[in-house]
mmCIF file of C-alpha atoms and ligand atoms in Angstrom:
data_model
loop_
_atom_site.group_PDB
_atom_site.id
_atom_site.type_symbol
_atom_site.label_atom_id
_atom_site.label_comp_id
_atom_site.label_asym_id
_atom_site.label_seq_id
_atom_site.Cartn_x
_atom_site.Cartn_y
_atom_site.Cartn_z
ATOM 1 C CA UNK H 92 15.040 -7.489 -19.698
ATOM 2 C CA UNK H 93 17.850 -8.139 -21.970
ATOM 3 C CA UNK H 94 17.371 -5.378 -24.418
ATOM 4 C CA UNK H 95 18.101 -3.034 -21.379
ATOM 5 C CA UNK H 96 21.045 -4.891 -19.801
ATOM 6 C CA UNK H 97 22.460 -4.708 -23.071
ATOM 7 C CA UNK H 98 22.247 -1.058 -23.208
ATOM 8 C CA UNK H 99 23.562 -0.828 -20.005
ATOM 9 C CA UNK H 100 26.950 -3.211 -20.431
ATOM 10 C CA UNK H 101 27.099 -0.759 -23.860
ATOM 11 C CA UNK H 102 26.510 2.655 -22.744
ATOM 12 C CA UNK H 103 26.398 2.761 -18.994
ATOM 13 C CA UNK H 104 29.471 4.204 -17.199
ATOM 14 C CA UNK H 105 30.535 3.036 -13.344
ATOM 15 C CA UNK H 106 31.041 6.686 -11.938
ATOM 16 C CA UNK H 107 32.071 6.950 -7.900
ATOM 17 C CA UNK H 108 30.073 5.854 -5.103
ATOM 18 C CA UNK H 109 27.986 3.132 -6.747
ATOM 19 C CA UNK H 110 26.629 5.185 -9.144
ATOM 20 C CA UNK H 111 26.169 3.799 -12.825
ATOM 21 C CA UNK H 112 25.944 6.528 -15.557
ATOM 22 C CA UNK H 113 23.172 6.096 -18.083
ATOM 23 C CA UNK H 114 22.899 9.829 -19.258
ATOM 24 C CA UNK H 115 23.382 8.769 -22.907
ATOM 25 C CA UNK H 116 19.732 6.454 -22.963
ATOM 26 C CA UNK H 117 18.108 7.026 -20.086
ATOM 27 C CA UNK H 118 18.611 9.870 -17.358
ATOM 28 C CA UNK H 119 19.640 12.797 -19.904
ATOM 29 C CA UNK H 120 19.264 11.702 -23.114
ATOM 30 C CA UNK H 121 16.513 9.716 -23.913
ATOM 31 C CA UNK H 122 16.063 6.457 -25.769
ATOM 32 C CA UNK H 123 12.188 6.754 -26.734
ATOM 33 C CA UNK H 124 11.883 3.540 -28.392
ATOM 34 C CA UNK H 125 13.720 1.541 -25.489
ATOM 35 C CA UNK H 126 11.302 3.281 -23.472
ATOM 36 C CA UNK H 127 8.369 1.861 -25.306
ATOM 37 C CA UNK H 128 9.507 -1.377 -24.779
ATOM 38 C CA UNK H 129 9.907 -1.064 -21.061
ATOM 39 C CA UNK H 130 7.007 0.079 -20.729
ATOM 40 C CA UNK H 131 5.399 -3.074 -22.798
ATOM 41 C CA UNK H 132 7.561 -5.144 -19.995
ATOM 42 C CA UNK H 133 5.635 -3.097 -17.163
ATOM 43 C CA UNK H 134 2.027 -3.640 -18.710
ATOM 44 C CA UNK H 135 2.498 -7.226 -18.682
ATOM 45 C CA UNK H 136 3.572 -7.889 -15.500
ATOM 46 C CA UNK H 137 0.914 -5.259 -13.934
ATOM 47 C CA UNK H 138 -1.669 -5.305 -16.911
ATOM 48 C CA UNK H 139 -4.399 -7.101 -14.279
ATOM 49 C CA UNK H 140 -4.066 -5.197 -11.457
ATOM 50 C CA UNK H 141 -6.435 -2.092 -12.594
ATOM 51 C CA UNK H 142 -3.926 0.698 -12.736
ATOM 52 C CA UNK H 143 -5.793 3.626 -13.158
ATOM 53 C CA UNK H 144 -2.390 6.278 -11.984
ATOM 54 C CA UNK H 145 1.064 6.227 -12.558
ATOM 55 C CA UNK H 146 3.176 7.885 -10.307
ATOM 56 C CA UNK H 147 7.013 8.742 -10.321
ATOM 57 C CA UNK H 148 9.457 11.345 -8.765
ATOM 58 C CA UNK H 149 10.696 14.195 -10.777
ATOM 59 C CA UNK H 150 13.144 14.313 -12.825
ATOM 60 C CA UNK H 151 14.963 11.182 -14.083
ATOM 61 C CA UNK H 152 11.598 8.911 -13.635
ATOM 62 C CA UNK H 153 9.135 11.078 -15.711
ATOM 63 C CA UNK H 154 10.484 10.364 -18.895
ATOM 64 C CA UNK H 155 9.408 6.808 -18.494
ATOM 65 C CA UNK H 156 6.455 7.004 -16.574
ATOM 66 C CA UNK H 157 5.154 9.120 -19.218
ATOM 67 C CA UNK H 158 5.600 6.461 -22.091
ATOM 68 C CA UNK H 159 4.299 3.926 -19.527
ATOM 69 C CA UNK H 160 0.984 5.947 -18.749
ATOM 70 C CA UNK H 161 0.666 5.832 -22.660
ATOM 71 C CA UNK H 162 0.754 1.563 -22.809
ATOM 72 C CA UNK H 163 -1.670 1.583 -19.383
ATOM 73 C CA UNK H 164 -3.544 5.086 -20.510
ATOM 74 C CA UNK H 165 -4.089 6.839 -17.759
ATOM 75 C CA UNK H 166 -2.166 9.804 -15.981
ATOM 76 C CA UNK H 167 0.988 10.337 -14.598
ATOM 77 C CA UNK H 168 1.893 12.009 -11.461
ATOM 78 C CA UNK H 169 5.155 13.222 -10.467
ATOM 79 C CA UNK H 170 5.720 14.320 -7.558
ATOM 80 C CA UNK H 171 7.504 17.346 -7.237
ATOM 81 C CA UNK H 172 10.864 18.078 -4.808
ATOM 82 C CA UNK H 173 11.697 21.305 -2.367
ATOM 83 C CA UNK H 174 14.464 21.591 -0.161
ATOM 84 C CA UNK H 175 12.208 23.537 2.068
ATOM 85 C CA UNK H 176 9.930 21.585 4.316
ATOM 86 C CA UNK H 177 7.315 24.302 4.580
ATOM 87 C CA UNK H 178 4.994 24.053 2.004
ATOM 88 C CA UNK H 179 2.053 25.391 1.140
ATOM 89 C CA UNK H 180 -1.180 23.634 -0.101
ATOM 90 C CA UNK H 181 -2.826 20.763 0.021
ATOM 91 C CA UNK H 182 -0.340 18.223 -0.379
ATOM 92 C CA UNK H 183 0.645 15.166 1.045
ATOM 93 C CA UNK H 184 4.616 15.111 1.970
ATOM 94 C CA UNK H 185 7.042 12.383 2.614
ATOM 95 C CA UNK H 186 11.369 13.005 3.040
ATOM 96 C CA UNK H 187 13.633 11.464 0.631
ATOM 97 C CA UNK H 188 17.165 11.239 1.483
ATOM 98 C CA UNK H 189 19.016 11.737 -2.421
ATOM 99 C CA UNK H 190 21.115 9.049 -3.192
ATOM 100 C CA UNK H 191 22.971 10.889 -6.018
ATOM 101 C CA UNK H 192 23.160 13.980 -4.232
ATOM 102 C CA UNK H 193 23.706 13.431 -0.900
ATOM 103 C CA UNK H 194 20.695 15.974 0.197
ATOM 104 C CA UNK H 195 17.043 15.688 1.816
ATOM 105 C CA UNK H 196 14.233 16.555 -0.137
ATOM 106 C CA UNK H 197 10.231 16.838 0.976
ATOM 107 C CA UNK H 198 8.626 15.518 -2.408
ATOM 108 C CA UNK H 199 4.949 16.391 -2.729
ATOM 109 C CA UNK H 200 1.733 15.346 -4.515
ATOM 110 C CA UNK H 201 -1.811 17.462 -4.470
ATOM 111 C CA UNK H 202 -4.113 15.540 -2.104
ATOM 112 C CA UNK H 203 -7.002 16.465 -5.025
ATOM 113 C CA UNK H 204 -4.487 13.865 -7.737
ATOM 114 C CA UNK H 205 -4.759 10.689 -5.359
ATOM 115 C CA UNK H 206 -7.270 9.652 -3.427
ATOM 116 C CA UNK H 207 -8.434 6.206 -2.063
ATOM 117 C CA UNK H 208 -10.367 5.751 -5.225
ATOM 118 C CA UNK H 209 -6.779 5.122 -6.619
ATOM 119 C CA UNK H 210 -4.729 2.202 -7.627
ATOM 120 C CA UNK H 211 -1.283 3.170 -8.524
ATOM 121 C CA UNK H 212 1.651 1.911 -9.767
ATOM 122 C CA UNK H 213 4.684 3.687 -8.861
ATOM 123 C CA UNK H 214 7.569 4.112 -11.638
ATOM 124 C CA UNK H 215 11.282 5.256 -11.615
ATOM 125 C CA UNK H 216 14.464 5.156 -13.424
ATOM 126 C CA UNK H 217 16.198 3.414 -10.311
ATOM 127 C CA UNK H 218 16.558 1.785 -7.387
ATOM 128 C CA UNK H 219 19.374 1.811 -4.858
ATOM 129 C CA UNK H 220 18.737 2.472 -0.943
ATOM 130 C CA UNK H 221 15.122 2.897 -1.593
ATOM 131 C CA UNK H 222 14.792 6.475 -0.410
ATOM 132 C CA UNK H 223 12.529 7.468 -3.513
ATOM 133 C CA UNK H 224 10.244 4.297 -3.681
ATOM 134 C CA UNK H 225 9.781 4.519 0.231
ATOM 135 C CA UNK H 226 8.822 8.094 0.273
ATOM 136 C CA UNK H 227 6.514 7.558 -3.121
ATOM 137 C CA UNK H 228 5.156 4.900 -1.433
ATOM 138 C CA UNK H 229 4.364 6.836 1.839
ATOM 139 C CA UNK H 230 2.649 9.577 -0.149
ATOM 140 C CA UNK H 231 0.263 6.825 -1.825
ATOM 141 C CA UNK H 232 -0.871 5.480 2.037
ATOM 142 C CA UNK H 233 -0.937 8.981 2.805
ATOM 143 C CA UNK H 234 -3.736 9.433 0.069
ATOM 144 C CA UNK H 235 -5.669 6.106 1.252
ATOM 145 C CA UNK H 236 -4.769 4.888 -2.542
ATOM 146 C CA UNK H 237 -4.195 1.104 -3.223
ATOM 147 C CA UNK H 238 -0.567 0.555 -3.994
ATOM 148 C CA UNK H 239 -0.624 -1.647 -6.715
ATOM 149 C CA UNK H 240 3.377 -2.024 -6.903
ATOM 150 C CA UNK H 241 6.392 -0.853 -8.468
ATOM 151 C CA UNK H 242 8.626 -0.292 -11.914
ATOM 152 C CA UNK H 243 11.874 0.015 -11.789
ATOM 153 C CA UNK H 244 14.381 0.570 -14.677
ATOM 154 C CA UNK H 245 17.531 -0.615 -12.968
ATOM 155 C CA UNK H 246 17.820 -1.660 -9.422
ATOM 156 C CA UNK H 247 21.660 -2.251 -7.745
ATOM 157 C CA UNK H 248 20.441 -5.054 -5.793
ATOM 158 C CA UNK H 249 23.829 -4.529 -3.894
ATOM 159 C CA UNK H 250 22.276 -1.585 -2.504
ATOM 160 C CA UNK H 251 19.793 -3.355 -0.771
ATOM 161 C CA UNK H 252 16.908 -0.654 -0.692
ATOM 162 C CA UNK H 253 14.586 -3.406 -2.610
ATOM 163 C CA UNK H 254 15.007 -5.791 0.704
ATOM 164 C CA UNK H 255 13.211 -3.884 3.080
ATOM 165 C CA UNK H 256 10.408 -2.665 0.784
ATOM 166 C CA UNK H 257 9.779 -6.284 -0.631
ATOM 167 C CA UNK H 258 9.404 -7.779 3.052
ATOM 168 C CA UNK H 259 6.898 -5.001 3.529
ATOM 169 C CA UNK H 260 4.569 -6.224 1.325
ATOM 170 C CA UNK H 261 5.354 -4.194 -1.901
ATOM 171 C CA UNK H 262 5.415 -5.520 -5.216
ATOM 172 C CA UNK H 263 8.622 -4.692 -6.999
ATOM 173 C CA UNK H 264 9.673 -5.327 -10.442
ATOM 174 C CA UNK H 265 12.947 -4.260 -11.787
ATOM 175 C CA UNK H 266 13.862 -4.930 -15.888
ATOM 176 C CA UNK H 267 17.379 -4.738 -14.943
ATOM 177 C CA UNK H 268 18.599 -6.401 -11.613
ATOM 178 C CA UNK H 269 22.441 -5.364 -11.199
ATOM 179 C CA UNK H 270 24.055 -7.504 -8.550
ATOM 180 C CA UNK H 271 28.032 -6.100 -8.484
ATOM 181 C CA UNK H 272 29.910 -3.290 -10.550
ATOM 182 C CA UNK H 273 33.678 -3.879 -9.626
ATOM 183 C CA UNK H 274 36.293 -3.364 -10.729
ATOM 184 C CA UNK H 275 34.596 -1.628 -13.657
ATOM 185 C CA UNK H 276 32.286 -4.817 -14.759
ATOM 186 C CA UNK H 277 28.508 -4.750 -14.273
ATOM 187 C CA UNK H 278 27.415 -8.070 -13.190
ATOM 188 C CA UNK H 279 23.401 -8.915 -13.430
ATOM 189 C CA UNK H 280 21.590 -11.099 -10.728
HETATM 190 P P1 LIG D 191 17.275 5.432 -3.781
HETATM 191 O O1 LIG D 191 16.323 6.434 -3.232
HETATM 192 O O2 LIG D 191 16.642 4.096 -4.069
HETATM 193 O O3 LIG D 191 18.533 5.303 -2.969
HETATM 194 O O4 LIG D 191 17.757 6.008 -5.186
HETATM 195 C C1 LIG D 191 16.827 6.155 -6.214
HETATM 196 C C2 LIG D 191 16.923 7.507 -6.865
HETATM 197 O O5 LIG D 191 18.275 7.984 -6.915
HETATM 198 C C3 LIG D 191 16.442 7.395 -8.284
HETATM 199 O O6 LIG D 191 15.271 8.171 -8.387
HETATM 200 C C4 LIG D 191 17.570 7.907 -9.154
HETATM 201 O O7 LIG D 191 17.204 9.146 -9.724
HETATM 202 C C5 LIG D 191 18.748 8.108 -8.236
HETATM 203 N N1 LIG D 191 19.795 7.079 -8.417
HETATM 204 C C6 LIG D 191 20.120 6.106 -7.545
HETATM 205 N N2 LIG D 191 21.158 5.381 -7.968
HETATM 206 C C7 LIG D 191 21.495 5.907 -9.169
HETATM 207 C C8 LIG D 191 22.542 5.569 -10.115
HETATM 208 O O8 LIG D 191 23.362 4.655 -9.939
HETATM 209 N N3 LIG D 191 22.578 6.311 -11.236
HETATM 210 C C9 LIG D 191 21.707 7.331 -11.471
HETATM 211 N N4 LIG D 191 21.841 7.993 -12.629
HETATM 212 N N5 LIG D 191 20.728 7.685 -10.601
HETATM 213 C C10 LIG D 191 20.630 6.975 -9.460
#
């Protein structure tokens, strides 16, 4: 999507470790009407595949999963992190290594929100090792939901986390593919 990559040659900022800054449009601040079109780009590539749930991991993907439940209308679910693994309820649980911060989280989502009457699309803000889509994507089987596929913002294809999770069958679409950030230049795929 070249309305985002532009943003992201503009605003973004290489930090250490891989890690591209978008605080000023997208992870802290947020650009509403760059969401909306996002979003647009996500209903037409998944508009016929009968999503009836959106689901994304808190914080940084909620934001946009939000204005994309608005295009698709109907819910969105995030599910929610603890650095404890013993958790009460009825919830399905997967682990989710942090790529930003370097810690393991159980993320969580009440077994009454998904159920195998479900088709979901799954939406964050990025992809890198594919900790977060893996886990959100266990916690969908887990429910017996059809995973309808996924919406990524930005993926570092460098990082590789798409490669598994494609050969396994899931759908992923990313609006922004970044293939190298050296020596401070963002290159896109
Ligand atoms: P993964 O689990 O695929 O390794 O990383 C995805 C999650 O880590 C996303 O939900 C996102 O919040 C965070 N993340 C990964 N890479 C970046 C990055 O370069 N910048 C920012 N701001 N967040 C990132």
């Amino acid at each position: 999507m070249r309305l985002l990559e532009e943003r992201i040659l503009r605003d973004g900022k290489i930090g250490d470790g891989g890690v591209l800054k978008v605080d000023s449009f997208l992870n802290h601040q947020m650009d509403i009407a760059l969401f909306c079109k996002m979003a647009e780009e996500f209903y037409k590539l998944f508009r016929n595949e009968h999503v009836n749930k959106i689901l994304t991991i808190e914080a940084s993907g909620i934001g946009i999963a939000c204005i994309t439940g608005q295009v698709f209308g109907c819910p969105v679910i995030f599910a929610k992190k603890s650095e404890t693994i013993n958790i009460a309820g009825d919830v399905y649980t997967a682990r989710v290594e942090s790529f930003t911060h370097g810690k393991t989280y159980t993320i969580m989502v009440a077994k009454a929100l998904l159920t195998p009457a479900d088709s979901v699309l799954i939406i964050d803000d990025f992809l890198a090792r594919g900790a977060a889509l893996s886990g959100l994507s266990a916690l969908v089987r887990a429910a017996g939901a059809a995973l309808v596929g996924a919406g990524i913002a930005i993926e570092k294809v460098f990082q590789h986390g798409g490669d598994s999770l494609r050969e396994s069958g899931i759908r992923i679409e990313s609006l922004a593919r970044i293939q190298s950030m050296e020596n401070g230049r963002i290159a896109f795929c």
